[in-house]
Amino acid sequence: NLDYIDTSFLLISKIVHPASGKLSVGMIFNQSEPQSVEAIQRIKQLASANNIQLVSLPVNSTADVQLVVASLLSKKIDAFFANPDNTVFASFETIVKACNQSNVPIFTSEAGLVQRGAVAAYGADMYQWGYQAGEQAAQFLKTKKTDGLQWQMVTLRKKVYNPTVAKKFNLNIPPTFQPIQ
Protein backbone atom coordinates (compact mmCIF):
# COMPACT_ATOMS: atom_id res chain seq x y z
CA ASN A 1 0.00 0.00 0.00
CA LEU A 2 1.58 3.25 -1.13
CA ASP A 3 -0.94 5.69 0.37
CA TYR A 4 1.70 7.14 2.69
CA ILE A 5 3.71 8.34 -0.30
CA ASP A 6 0.92 10.73 -1.28
CA THR A 7 1.21 12.75 1.93
CA SER A 8 5.00 12.73 1.84
CA PHE A 9 5.29 13.78 -1.80
CA LEU A 10 2.56 16.44 -1.64
CA LEU A 11 4.22 17.95 1.44
CA ILE A 12 6.87 19.36 -0.89
CA SER A 13 4.40 21.70 -2.60
CA LYS A 14 3.28 23.03 0.79
CA ILE A 15 6.83 23.94 1.82
CA VAL A 16 8.82 24.72 -1.34
CA HIS A 17 7.63 27.70 -3.40
CA PRO A 18 9.88 28.29 -6.40
CA ALA A 19 10.20 31.74 -7.92
CA SER A 20 9.43 30.25 -11.34
CA GLY A 21 5.95 29.29 -10.17
CA LYS A 22 5.84 25.62 -11.19
CA LEU A 23 7.44 23.23 -8.74
CA SER A 24 9.99 20.81 -10.20
CA VAL A 25 10.76 17.72 -8.11
CA GLY A 26 13.48 15.25 -8.97
CA MET A 27 13.91 11.65 -7.95
CA ILE A 28 15.85 8.54 -8.83
CA PHE A 29 14.49 5.03 -8.84
CA ASN A 30 15.87 1.54 -9.29
CA GLN A 31 14.01 0.00 -12.21
CA SER A 32 14.84 -3.52 -10.98
CA GLU A 33 13.14 -3.04 -7.58
CA PRO A 34 9.36 -3.64 -7.74
CA GLN A 35 8.60 -1.27 -4.84
CA SER A 36 10.62 1.46 -6.52
CA VAL A 37 8.83 0.99 -9.85
CA GLU A 38 5.45 1.05 -8.07
CA ALA A 39 6.46 4.20 -6.21
CA ILE A 40 7.56 6.05 -9.36
CA GLN A 41 4.30 5.19 -11.11
CA ARG A 42 2.31 6.44 -8.13
CA ILE A 43 4.36 9.63 -7.89
CA LYS A 44 4.02 10.32 -11.62
CA GLN A 45 0.23 10.26 -11.18
CA LEU A 46 0.43 12.52 -8.11
CA ALA A 47 2.70 14.99 -9.86
CA SER A 48 0.46 15.19 -12.91
CA ALA A 49 -2.71 15.63 -10.84
CA ASN A 50 -1.09 18.39 -8.74
CA ASN A 51 0.67 20.43 -11.44
CA ILE A 52 4.15 19.38 -10.28
CA GLN A 53 6.86 18.75 -12.83
CA LEU A 54 8.48 15.41 -12.00
CA VAL A 55 11.99 14.78 -13.29
CA SER A 56 13.00 11.17 -12.70
CA LEU A 57 15.99 9.12 -13.75
CA PRO A 58 16.62 5.39 -13.38
CA VAL A 59 19.60 4.11 -11.46
CA ASN A 60 20.84 0.53 -11.45
CA SER A 61 23.20 0.42 -8.49
CA THR A 62 24.69 2.53 -5.73
CA ALA A 63 27.82 2.93 -7.88
CA ASP A 64 25.71 4.92 -10.39
CA VAL A 65 23.99 7.21 -7.88
CA GLN A 66 26.52 10.06 -7.79
CA LEU A 67 26.53 10.47 -11.57
CA VAL A 68 22.75 10.08 -11.96
CA VAL A 69 21.98 12.53 -9.14
CA ALA A 70 24.42 15.05 -10.69
CA SER A 71 22.55 14.71 -13.98
CA LEU A 72 19.23 15.17 -12.22
CA LEU A 73 20.46 18.27 -10.38
CA SER A 74 21.67 19.79 -13.67
CA LYS A 75 17.99 19.94 -14.69
CA LYS A 76 17.44 22.69 -12.06
CA ILE A 77 14.98 20.86 -9.80
CA ASP A 78 13.51 22.70 -6.78
CA ALA A 79 13.43 19.66 -4.47
CA PHE A 80 14.46 16.00 -4.39
CA PHE A 81 12.13 13.20 -3.27
CA ALA A 82 13.83 10.14 -1.77
CA ASN A 83 11.40 7.33 -2.48
CA PRO A 84 11.27 3.94 -0.71
CA ASP A 85 14.07 2.29 -2.63
CA ASN A 86 16.96 0.19 -1.35
CA THR A 87 19.42 1.93 -3.68
CA VAL A 88 18.33 5.33 -2.36
CA PHE A 89 18.66 4.14 1.26
CA ALA A 90 22.11 2.64 0.65
CA SER A 91 23.49 5.75 -1.05
CA PHE A 92 21.62 8.44 0.85
CA GLU A 93 24.69 10.27 2.11
CA THR A 94 25.88 10.64 -1.50
CA ILE A 95 22.47 12.09 -2.43
CA VAL A 96 22.53 14.47 0.55
CA LYS A 97 26.01 15.75 -0.30
CA ALA A 98 25.09 16.45 -3.94
CA CYS A 99 21.75 18.06 -3.09
CA ASN A 100 23.30 20.23 -0.37
CA GLN A 101 25.98 21.45 -2.78
CA SER A 102 23.23 22.41 -5.26
CA ASN A 103 21.00 23.93 -2.56
CA VAL A 104 18.19 21.42 -3.21
CA PRO A 105 16.22 20.17 -0.18
CA ILE A 106 15.35 16.49 0.15
CA PHE A 107 11.95 15.15 1.24
CA THR A 108 11.10 11.53 1.91
CA SER A 109 8.54 9.07 3.19
CA GLU A 110 10.88 7.40 5.68
CA ALA A 111 11.44 9.02 9.06
CA GLY A 112 14.95 7.60 9.45
CA LEU A 113 16.20 9.49 6.40
CA VAL A 114 15.34 12.77 8.11
CA GLN A 115 18.05 12.08 10.69
CA ARG A 116 20.41 11.36 7.80
CA GLY A 117 19.82 14.74 6.10
CA ALA A 118 16.34 15.01 4.58
CA VAL A 119 14.19 18.01 5.53
CA ALA A 120 10.96 16.24 6.43
CA ALA A 121 8.97 13.02 6.16
CA TYR A 122 5.62 11.54 6.90
CA GLY A 123 6.52 7.93 7.20
CA ALA A 124 7.27 4.82 9.10
CA ASP A 125 9.61 4.78 12.05
CA MET A 126 11.70 1.68 11.33
CA TYR A 127 12.25 0.97 15.04
CA GLN A 128 8.51 1.02 15.70
CA TRP A 129 7.88 -1.07 12.60
CA GLY A 130 10.31 -3.68 13.89
CA TYR A 131 8.73 -3.52 17.35
CA GLN A 132 5.31 -4.12 15.82
CA ALA A 133 6.64 -7.17 13.95
CA GLY A 134 8.34 -8.36 17.15
CA GLU A 135 5.00 -8.33 18.98
CA GLN A 136 3.64 -10.80 16.44
CA ALA A 137 6.79 -12.91 16.67
CA ALA A 138 6.43 -12.99 20.47
CA GLN A 139 2.81 -14.11 20.16
CA PHE A 140 3.88 -16.95 17.88
CA LEU A 141 6.70 -17.99 20.21
CA LYS A 142 4.30 -18.09 23.16
CA THR A 143 1.50 -19.98 21.42
CA LYS A 144 3.41 -21.88 18.70
CA LYS A 145 0.42 -21.08 16.46
CA THR A 146 -0.23 -18.61 13.70
CA ASP A 147 -3.87 -18.20 14.74
CA GLY A 148 -4.64 -14.50 15.05
CA LEU A 149 -1.50 -13.45 13.20
CA GLN A 150 -2.07 -11.52 10.02
CA TRP A 151 -0.37 -9.11 7.68
CA GLN A 152 -0.41 -5.59 9.11
CA MET A 153 0.27 -2.11 7.87
CA VAL A 154 2.62 -0.05 9.98
CA THR A 155 0.43 1.39 12.71
CA LEU A 156 2.68 4.29 13.71
CA ARG A 157 3.68 6.89 11.18
CA LYS A 158 5.46 10.05 12.16
CA LYS A 159 5.53 13.56 10.79
CA VAL A 160 9.09 14.62 11.48
CA TYR A 161 11.51 17.26 10.32
CA ASN A 162 15.15 18.11 10.76
CA PRO A 163 15.40 21.64 12.25
CA THR A 164 19.01 22.08 11.13
CA VAL A 165 18.24 21.18 7.52
CA ALA A 166 15.02 23.23 7.48
CA LYS A 167 17.01 26.25 8.69
CA LYS A 168 19.75 25.67 6.09
CA PHE A 169 17.14 25.87 3.30
CA ASN A 170 15.06 28.56 5.06
CA LEU A 171 11.93 26.38 4.98
CA ASN A 172 8.88 26.72 7.20
CA ILE A 173 7.64 23.35 8.38
CA PRO A 174 3.96 22.86 9.36
CA PRO A 175 3.40 22.83 13.15
CA THR A 176 2.02 19.26 12.99
CA PHE A 177 5.59 18.01 12.35
CA GLN A 178 7.86 17.12 15.25
CA PRO A 179 11.60 17.85 15.24
CA ILE A 180 13.83 14.78 15.18
CA GLN A 181 15.50 13.94 18.46
Tab-separated table of N, CA, C and O in Angstrom, residues 34-95:
chain	number	residue	atom	x	y	z
A	34	PRO	N	10.803	-3.808	-7.542
A	34	PRO	CA	9.358	-3.644	-7.738
A	34	PRO	C	8.754	-2.506	-6.917
A	34	PRO	O	7.934	-1.745	-7.435
A	35	GLN	N	9.179	-2.342	-5.659
A	35	GLN	CA	8.602	-1.269	-4.842
A	35	GLN	C	8.999	0.103	-5.373
A	35	GLN	O	8.244	1.061	-5.279
A	36	SER	N	10.164	0.202	-5.956
A	36	SER	CA	10.618	1.461	-6.523
A	36	SER	C	9.842	1.791	-7.794
A	36	SER	O	9.442	2.939	-8.017
A	37	VAL	N	9.602	0.800	-8.625
A	37	VAL	CA	8.828	0.993	-9.853
A	37	VAL	C	7.388	1.367	-9.507
A	37	VAL	O	6.811	2.280	-10.110
A	38	GLU	N	6.806	0.696	-8.513
A	38	GLU	CA	5.448	1.045	-8.075
A	38	GLU	C	5.406	2.474	-7.539
A	38	GLU	O	4.469	3.215	-7.821
A	39	ALA	N	6.414	2.845	-6.784
A	39	ALA	CA	6.464	4.198	-6.213
A	39	ALA	C	6.563	5.253	-7.306
A	39	ALA	O	5.849	6.256	-7.266
A	40	ILE	N	7.410	5.040	-8.306
A	40	ILE	CA	7.564	6.052	-9.357
A	40	ILE	C	6.272	6.195	-10.156
A	40	ILE	O	5.874	7.306	-10.521
A	41	GLN	N	5.583	5.102	-10.392
A	41	GLN	CA	4.301	5.185	-11.108
A	41	GLN	C	3.285	5.984	-10.288
A	41	GLN	O	2.572	6.828	-10.828
A	42	ARG	N	3.233	5.714	-9.010
A	42	ARG	CA	2.311	6.441	-8.130
A	42	ARG	C	2.662	7.930	-8.098
A	42	ARG	O	1.793	8.786	-8.165
A	43	ILE	N	3.926	8.240	-7.980
A	43	ILE	CA	4.363	9.633	-7.891
A	43	ILE	C	4.137	10.370	-9.209
A	43	ILE	O	3.779	11.547	-9.210
A	44	LYS	N	4.317	9.690	-10.331
A	44	LYS	CA	4.023	10.322	-11.625
A	44	LYS	C	2.559	10.763	-11.681
A	44	LYS	O	2.259	11.868	-12.148
A	45	GLN	N	1.659	9.918	-11.195
A	45	GLN	CA	0.234	10.261	-11.176
A	45	GLN	C	-0.024	11.443	-10.246
A	45	GLN	O	-0.764	12.364	-10.587
A	46	LEU	N	0.586	11.419	-9.069
A	46	LEU	CA	0.428	12.516	-8.111
A	46	LEU	C	0.942	13.832	-8.686
A	46	LEU	O	0.290	14.874	-8.558
A	47	ALA	N	2.096	13.787	-9.295
A	47	ALA	CA	2.696	14.991	-9.863
A	47	ALA	C	1.786	15.567	-10.947
A	47	ALA	O	1.507	16.774	-10.950
A	48	SER	N	1.324	14.730	-11.823
A	48	SER	CA	0.458	15.186	-12.907
A	48	SER	C	-0.832	15.799	-12.377
A	48	SER	O	-1.258	16.859	-12.829
A	49	ALA	N	-1.437	15.163	-11.404
A	49	ALA	CA	-2.707	15.630	-10.837
A	49	ALA	C	-2.552	16.912	-10.023
A	49	ALA	O	-3.534	17.606	-9.774
A	50	ASN	N	-1.312	17.230	-9.601
A	50	ASN	CA	-1.093	18.391	-8.739
A	50	ASN	C	-0.209	19.464	-9.373
A	50	ASN	O	0.355	20.296	-8.667
A	51	ASN	N	-0.078	19.429	-10.701
A	51	ASN	CA	0.672	20.435	-11.444
A	51	ASN	C	2.121	20.574	-10.960
A	51	ASN	O	2.642	21.674	-10.815
A	52	ILE	N	2.738	19.428	-10.684
A	52	ILE	CA	4.147	19.382	-10.277
A	52	ILE	C	4.928	18.732	-11.405
A	52	ILE	O	4.532	17.674	-11.913
A	53	GLN	N	6.018	19.350	-11.802
A	53	GLN	CA	6.864	18.750	-12.826
A	53	GLN	C	7.759	17.719	-12.141
A	53	GLN	O	8.530	18.056	-11.235
A	54	LEU	N	7.654	16.477	-12.557
A	54	LEU	CA	8.483	15.409	-12.001
A	54	LEU	C	9.601	15.095	-12.987
A	54	LEU	O	9.351	14.843	-14.166
A	55	VAL	N	10.825	15.134	-12.489
A	55	VAL	CA	11.991	14.779	-13.291
A	55	VAL	C	12.587	13.550	-12.632
A	55	VAL	O	13.081	13.623	-11.510
A	56	SER	N	12.498	12.408	-13.305
A	56	SER	CA	12.997	11.173	-12.699
A	56	SER	C	13.999	10.499	-13.623
A	56	SER	O	13.885	10.575	-14.847
A	57	LEU	N	14.972	9.863	-13.004
A	57	LEU	CA	15.986	9.122	-13.752
A	57	LEU	C	16.192	7.753	-13.112
A	57	LEU	O	16.226	7.646	-11.881
A	58	PRO	N	16.356	6.717	-13.934
A	58	PRO	CA	16.617	5.388	-13.380
A	58	PRO	C	18.066	5.253	-12.942
A	58	PRO	O	18.960	5.904	-13.490
A	59	VAL	N	18.264	4.425	-11.945
A	59	VAL	CA	19.604	4.113	-11.462
A	59	VAL	C	19.651	2.612	-11.227
A	59	VAL	O	18.667	2.017	-10.796
A	60	ASN	N	20.768	1.991	-11.560
A	60	ASN	CA	20.842	0.531	-11.451
A	60	ASN	C	21.564	0.032	-10.214
A	60	ASN	O	21.331	-1.072	-9.771
A	61	SER	N	22.456	0.854	-9.668
A	61	SER	CA	23.198	0.420	-8.489
A	61	SER	C	23.687	1.645	-7.730
A	61	SER	O	23.677	2.760	-8.249
A	62	THR	N	24.165	1.415	-6.523
A	62	THR	CA	24.693	2.526	-5.726
A	62	THR	C	25.911	3.162	-6.391
A	62	THR	O	26.161	4.342	-6.206
A	63	ALA	N	26.638	2.386	-7.185
A	63	ALA	CA	27.817	2.928	-7.882
A	63	ALA	C	27.426	3.995	-8.901
A	63	ALA	O	28.228	4.863	-9.231
A	64	ASP	N	26.183	3.965	-9.383
A	64	ASP	CA	25.710	4.917	-10.390
A	64	ASP	C	25.077	6.171	-9.785
A	64	ASP	O	24.830	7.148	-10.493
A	65	VAL	N	24.796	6.156	-8.495
A	65	VAL	CA	23.993	7.210	-7.876
A	65	VAL	C	24.618	8.591	-8.018
A	65	VAL	O	23.939	9.556	-8.384
A	66	GLN	N	25.888	8.738	-7.746
A	66	GLN	CA	26.520	10.059	-7.790
A	66	GLN	C	26.361	10.702	-9.167
A	66	GLN	O	25.977	11.873	-9.286
A	67	LEU	N	26.629	9.946	-10.213
A	67	LEU	CA	26.534	10.468	-11.572
A	67	LEU	C	25.080	10.774	-11.957
A	67	LEU	O	24.793	11.827	-12.536
A	68	VAL	N	24.156	9.890	-11.610
A	68	VAL	CA	22.747	10.081	-11.962
A	68	VAL	C	22.160	11.268	-11.197
A	68	VAL	O	21.418	12.074	-11.767
A	69	VAL	N	22.484	11.397	-9.923
A	69	VAL	CA	21.981	12.535	-9.139
A	69	VAL	C	22.560	13.844	-9.696
A	69	VAL	O	21.847	14.849	-9.797
A	70	ALA	N	23.816	13.853	-10.083
A	70	ALA	CA	24.415	15.053	-10.686
A	70	ALA	C	23.662	15.434	-11.963
A	70	ALA	O	23.378	16.613	-12.198
A	71	SER	N	23.321	14.453	-12.761
A	71	SER	CA	22.553	14.711	-13.981
A	71	SER	C	21.179	15.269	-13.648
A	71	SER	O	20.707	16.217	-14.284
A	72	LEU	N	20.548	14.708	-12.645
A	72	LEU	CA	19.233	15.168	-12.215
A	72	LEU	C	19.304	16.615	-11.712
A	72	LEU	O	18.471	17.452	-12.063
A	73	LEU	N	20.301	16.913	-10.924
A	73	LEU	CA	20.464	18.270	-10.381
A	73	LEU	C	20.766	19.293	-11.477
A	73	LEU	O	20.406	20.465	-11.348
A	74	SER	N	21.381	18.870	-12.562
A	74	SER	CA	21.665	19.787	-13.672
A	74	SER	C	20.384	20.242	-14.371
A	74	SER	O	20.396	21.221	-15.112
A	75	LYS	N	19.281	19.577	-14.095
A	75	LYS	CA	17.993	19.938	-14.690
A	75	LYS	C	17.260	20.997	-13.866
A	75	LYS	O	16.096	21.281	-14.099
A	76	LYS	N	17.948	21.563	-12.877
A	76	LYS	CA	17.442	22.687	-12.065
A	76	LYS	C	16.143	22.358	-11.320
A	76	LYS	O	15.171	23.102	-11.368
A	77	ILE	N	16.141	21.238	-10.607
A	77	ILE	CA	14.980	20.865	-9.796
A	77	ILE	C	14.913	21.744	-8.544
A	77	ILE	O	15.930	22.275	-8.100
A	78	ASP	N	13.709	21.893	-7.993
A	78	ASP	CA	13.510	22.697	-6.778
A	78	ASP	C	13.641	21.860	-5.507
A	78	ASP	O	13.934	22.391	-4.435
A	79	ALA	N	13.368	20.560	-5.614
A	79	ALA	CA	13.430	19.658	-4.467
A	79	ALA	C	13.702	18.245	-4.981
A	79	ALA	O	13.477	17.946	-6.157
A	80	PHE	N	14.184	17.409	-4.076
A	80	PHE	CA	14.458	16.004	-4.388
A	80	PHE	C	13.561	15.157	-3.500
A	80	PHE	O	13.426	15.449	-2.308
A	81	PHE	N	12.950	14.123	-4.070
A	81	PHE	CA	12.134	13.204	-3.271
A	81	PHE	C	12.840	11.859	-3.205
A	81	PHE	O	13.101	11.236	-4.230
A	82	ALA	N	13.176	11.438	-1.991
A	82	ALA	CA	13.829	10.142	-1.765
A	82	ALA	C	12.739	9.110	-1.529
A	82	ALA	O	12.143	9.047	-0.461
A	83	ASN	N	12.467	8.326	-2.551
A	83	ASN	CA	11.399	7.331	-2.480
A	83	ASN	C	11.849	6.062	-1.751
A	83	ASN	O	13.028	5.885	-1.489
A	84	PRO	N	10.905	5.187	-1.410
A	84	PRO	CA	11.269	3.940	-0.711
A	84	PRO	C	11.968	2.975	-1.668
A	84	PRO	O	11.329	2.223	-2.385
A	85	ASP	N	13.266	3.021	-1.669
A	85	ASP	CA	14.074	2.290	-2.631
A	85	ASP	C	15.374	1.898	-1.936
A	85	ASP	O	16.030	2.745	-1.327
A	86	ASN	N	15.750	0.659	-2.019
A	86	ASN	CA	16.964	0.191	-1.347
A	86	ASN	C	18.220	0.901	-1.854
A	86	ASN	O	19.153	1.151	-1.085
A	87	THR	N	18.258	1.229	-3.129
A	87	THR	CA	19.415	1.934	-3.680
A	87	THR	C	19.509	3.337	-3.100
A	87	THR	O	20.591	3.810	-2.754
A	88	VAL	N	18.365	3.994	-2.966
A	88	VAL	CA	18.334	5.328	-2.356
A	88	VAL	C	18.801	5.243	-0.905
A	88	VAL	O	19.625	6.037	-0.462
A	89	PHE	N	18.275	4.274	-0.152
A	89	PHE	CA	18.657	4.137	1.257
A	89	PHE	C	20.156	3.884	1.389
A	89	PHE	O	20.814	4.473	2.239
A	90	ALA	N	20.700	3.012	0.542
A	90	ALA	CA	22.108	2.636	0.651
A	90	ALA	C	23.052	3.767	0.256
A	90	ALA	O	24.195	3.803	0.719
A	91	SER	N	22.598	4.679	-0.577
A	91	SER	CA	23.487	5.748	-1.047
A	91	SER	C	22.999	7.129	-0.612
A	91	SER	O	23.341	8.131	-1.233
A	92	PHE	N	22.257	7.179	0.461
A	92	PHE	CA	21.622	8.436	0.847
A	92	PHE	C	22.612	9.549	1.159
A	92	PHE	O	22.380	10.701	0.807
A	93	GLU	N	23.721	9.235	1.785
A	93	GLU	CA	24.694	10.269	2.109
A	93	GLU	C	25.269	10.908	0.836
A	93	GLU	O	25.539	12.112	0.796
A	94	THR	N	25.430	10.121	-0.209
A	94	THR	CA	25.881	10.642	-1.504
A	94	THR	C	24.841	11.609	-2.069
A	94	THR	O	25.182	12.675	-2.595
A	95	ILE	N	23.574	11.244	-1.957
A	95	ILE	CA	22.475	12.093	-2.433
A	95	ILE	C	22.439	13.392	-1.633
A	95	ILE	O	22.320	14.483	-2.203
